[in-house]
Coordinates of C-alpha atoms in Angstrom, one line a residue:
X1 CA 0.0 0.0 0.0
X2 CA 1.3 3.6 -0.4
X3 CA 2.0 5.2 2.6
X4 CA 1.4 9.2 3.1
X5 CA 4.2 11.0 4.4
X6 CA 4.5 14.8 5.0
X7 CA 6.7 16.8 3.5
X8 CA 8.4 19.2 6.5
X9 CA 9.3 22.5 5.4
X10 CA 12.3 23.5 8.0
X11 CA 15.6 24.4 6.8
X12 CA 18.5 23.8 9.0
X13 CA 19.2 27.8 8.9
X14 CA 15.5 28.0 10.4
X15 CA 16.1 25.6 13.0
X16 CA 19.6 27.5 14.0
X17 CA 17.5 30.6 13.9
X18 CA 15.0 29.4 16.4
X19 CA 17.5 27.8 18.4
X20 CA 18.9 31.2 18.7
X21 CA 16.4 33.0 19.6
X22 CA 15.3 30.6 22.6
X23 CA 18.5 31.5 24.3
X24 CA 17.6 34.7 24.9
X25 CA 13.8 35.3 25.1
X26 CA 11.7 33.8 27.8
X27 CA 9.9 30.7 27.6
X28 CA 7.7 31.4 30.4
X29 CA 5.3 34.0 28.4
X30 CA 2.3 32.7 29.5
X31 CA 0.0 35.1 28.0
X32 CA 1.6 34.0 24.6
X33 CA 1.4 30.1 26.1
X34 CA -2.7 30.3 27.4
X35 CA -3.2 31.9 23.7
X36 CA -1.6 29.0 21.5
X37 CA -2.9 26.6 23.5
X38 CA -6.5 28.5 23.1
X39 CA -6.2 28.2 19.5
X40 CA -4.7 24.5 19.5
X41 CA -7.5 23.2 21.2
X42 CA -9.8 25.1 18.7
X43 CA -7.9 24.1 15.9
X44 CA -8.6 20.3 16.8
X45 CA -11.9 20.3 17.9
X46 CA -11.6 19.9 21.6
X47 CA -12.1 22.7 24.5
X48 CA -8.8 22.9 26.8
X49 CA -5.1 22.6 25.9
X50 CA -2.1 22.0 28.1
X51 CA 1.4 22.5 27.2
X52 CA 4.2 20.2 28.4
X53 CA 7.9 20.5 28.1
X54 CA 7.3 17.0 26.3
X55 CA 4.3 14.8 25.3
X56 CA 5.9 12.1 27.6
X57 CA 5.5 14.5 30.2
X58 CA 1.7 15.0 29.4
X59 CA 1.5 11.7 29.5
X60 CA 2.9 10.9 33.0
X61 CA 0.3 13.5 34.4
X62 CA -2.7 12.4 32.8
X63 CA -1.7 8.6 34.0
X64 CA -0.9 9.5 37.2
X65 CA -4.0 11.5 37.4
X66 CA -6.0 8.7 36.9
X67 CA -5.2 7.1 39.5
X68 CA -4.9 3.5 38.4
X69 CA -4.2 0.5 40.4
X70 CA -0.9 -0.8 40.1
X71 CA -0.3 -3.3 37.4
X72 CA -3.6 -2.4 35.5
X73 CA -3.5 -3.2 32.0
X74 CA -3.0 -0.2 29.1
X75 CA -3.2 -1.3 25.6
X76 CA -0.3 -0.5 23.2
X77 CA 0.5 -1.0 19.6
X78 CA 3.5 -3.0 19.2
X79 CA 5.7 0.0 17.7
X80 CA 6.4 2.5 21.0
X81 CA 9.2 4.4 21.2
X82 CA 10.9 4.0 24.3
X83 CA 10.1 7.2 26.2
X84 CA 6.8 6.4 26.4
X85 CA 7.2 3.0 27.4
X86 CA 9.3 4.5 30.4
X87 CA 6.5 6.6 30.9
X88 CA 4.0 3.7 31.5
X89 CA 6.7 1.4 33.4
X90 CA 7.4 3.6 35.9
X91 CA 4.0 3.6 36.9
X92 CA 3.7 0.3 37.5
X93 CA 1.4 -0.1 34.9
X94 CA 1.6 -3.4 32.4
X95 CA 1.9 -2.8 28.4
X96 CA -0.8 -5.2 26.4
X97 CA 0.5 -5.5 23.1
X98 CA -1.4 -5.3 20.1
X99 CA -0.6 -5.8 17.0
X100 CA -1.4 -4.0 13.8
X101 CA -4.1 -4.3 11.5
X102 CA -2.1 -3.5 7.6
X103 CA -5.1 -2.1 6.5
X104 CA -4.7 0.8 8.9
X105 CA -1.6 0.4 10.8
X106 CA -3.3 0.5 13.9
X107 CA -5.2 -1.5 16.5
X108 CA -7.5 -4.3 14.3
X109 CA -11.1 -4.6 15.5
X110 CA -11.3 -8.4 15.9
X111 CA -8.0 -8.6 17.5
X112 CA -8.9 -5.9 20.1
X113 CA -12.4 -8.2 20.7
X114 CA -10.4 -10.7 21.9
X115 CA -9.1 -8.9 25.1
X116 CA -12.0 -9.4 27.0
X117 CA -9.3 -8.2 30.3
X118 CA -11.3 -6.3 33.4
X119 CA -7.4 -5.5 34.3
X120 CA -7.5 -3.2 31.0
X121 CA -7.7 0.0 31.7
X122 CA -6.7 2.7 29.1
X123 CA -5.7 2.7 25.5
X124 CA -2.7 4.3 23.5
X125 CA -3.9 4.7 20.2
X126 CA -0.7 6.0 17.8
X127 CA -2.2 6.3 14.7
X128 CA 1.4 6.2 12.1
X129 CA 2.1 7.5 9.0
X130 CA -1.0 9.9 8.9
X131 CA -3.2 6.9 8.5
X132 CA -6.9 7.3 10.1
X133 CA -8.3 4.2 11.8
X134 CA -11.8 3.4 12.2
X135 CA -12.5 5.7 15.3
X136 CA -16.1 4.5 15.0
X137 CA -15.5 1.2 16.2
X138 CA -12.6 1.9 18.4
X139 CA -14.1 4.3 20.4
X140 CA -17.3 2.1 20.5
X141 CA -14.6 -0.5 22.2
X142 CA -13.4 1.3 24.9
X143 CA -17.3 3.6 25.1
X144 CA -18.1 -0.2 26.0
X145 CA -15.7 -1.5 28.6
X146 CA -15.7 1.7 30.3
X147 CA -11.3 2.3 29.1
X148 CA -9.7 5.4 29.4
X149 CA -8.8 6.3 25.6
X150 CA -5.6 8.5 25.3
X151 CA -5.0 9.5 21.6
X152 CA -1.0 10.3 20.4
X153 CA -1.6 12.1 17.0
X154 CA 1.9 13.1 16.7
X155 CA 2.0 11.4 13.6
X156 CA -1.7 12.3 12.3
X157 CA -2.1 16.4 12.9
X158 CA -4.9 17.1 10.4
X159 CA -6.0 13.7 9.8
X160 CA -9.7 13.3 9.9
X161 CA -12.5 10.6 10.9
X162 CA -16.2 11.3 9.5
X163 CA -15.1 15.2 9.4
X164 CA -13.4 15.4 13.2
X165 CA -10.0 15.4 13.6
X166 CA -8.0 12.9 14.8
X167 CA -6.9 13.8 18.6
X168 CA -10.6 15.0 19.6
X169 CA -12.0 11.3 20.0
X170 CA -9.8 11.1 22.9
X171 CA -10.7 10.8 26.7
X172 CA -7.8 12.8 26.4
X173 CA -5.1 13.6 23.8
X174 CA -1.4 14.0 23.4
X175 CA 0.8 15.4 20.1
X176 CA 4.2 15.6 20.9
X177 CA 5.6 18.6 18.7
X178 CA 9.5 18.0 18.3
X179 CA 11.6 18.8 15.0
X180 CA 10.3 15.7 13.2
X181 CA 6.4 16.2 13.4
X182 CA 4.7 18.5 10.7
X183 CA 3.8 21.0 13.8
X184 CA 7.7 21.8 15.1
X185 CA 8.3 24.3 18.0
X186 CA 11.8 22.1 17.7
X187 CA 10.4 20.5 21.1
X188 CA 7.4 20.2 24.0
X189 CA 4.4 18.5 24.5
X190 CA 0.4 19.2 24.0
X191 CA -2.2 17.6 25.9
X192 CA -6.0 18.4 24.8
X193 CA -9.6 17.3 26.3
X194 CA -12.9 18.1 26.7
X195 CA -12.8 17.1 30.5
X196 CA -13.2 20.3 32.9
X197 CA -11.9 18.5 35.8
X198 CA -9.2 16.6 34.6
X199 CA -7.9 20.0 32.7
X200 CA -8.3 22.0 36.0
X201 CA -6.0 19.4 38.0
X202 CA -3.5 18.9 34.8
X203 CA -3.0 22.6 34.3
X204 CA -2.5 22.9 37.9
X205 CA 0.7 20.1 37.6
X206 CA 2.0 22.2 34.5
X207 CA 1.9 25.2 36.7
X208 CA 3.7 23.4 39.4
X209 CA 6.7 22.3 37.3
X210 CA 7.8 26.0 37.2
X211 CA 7.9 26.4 40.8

């Protein structure tokens, strides 16, 4: 099958200008912050943004917030990079494999039916190469048997399911927006959600980390 890939406009004389430019201006504008995240949030469809110094850092909190019991259950697709895996090891949780469908390089339906686990918890989705799954069914899935669905569309910014973008089917959502990704601030970390609470007790961790 052909495989989309996006074509990332950033010359190296851009990134050495950006680079430059952190050095000496503050990255603790947080008028400037609260308005990108503002129009982030807007931009994919979901009501609050938080901004992390990495999307493995977004993804601690939100895990952490949810208080899980050690050694529950949080399904993963079989290709992870490490830093998230770190992520989910260090609290205690247990990876659950699954392996990919080649239609849509993601979670299959029938193979996900088959984990009929009550020690399942959440779900990674990491929708690859800008490929859309069918969030239909998978958020029908965990809708179903009441899991925690966490979205990483690092690699699908702008991809779209029945007109909604990818990262606003979440429970909550993470993009990760280092010099690879097709949105680069040549680092840091975007959680978004609809949930009031769980926004009101992340953002107050984010705050925290300055202190």
């Amino acid at each position: 099958m052909i495989i989309p890939r996006g074509r990332i406009s950033h010359t190296i004389f851009q990134s050495l200008k950006y680079i430059f430019m952190a050095l000496f201006q503050s990255l603790k504008e947080k008028n400037i912050i609260s308005k990108f995240e503002s129009e982030f949030a807007k931009y994919i469809g979901t009501k609050k943004c938080i901004a992390f110094p990495h999307a493995r850092t977004a993804l601690y909190f939100l895990l952490k917030e949810l208080n899980l019991p050690e050694g529950s259950k949080i399904l993963m697709p079989t290709l992870t990079i490490k830093f998230i895996l770190d992520v989910v090891v260090s609290l205690g949780l247990k990876p659950c494999y699954v392996d990919y469908d080649l239609e849509t390089y993601s979670f299959g339906i029938e193979d996900l039916k088959k984990l009929e686990d009550p020690e399942i918890k959440v779900m990674l989705l990491t929708p690859i190469f800008g490929i859309v799954p069918d969030m239909g069914e998978i958020k029908k899935y965990c809708d179903d048997r009441n899991i925690f669905l966490i979205e990483d569309f690092s690699q699908c910014l702008n991809g779209k399911y029945n007109k909604n973008k990818i990262g606003s089917f979440g429970n909550a959502s993470i993009y990760s927006a280092s010099s690879i990704k097709t949105l680069d601030t040549l680092g840091g970390g975007l959680l978004v959600t609809d949930n009031e609470d769980l926004y009101k007790n992340l953002k107050y961790k984010q705050e925290k980390l300055d202190s």
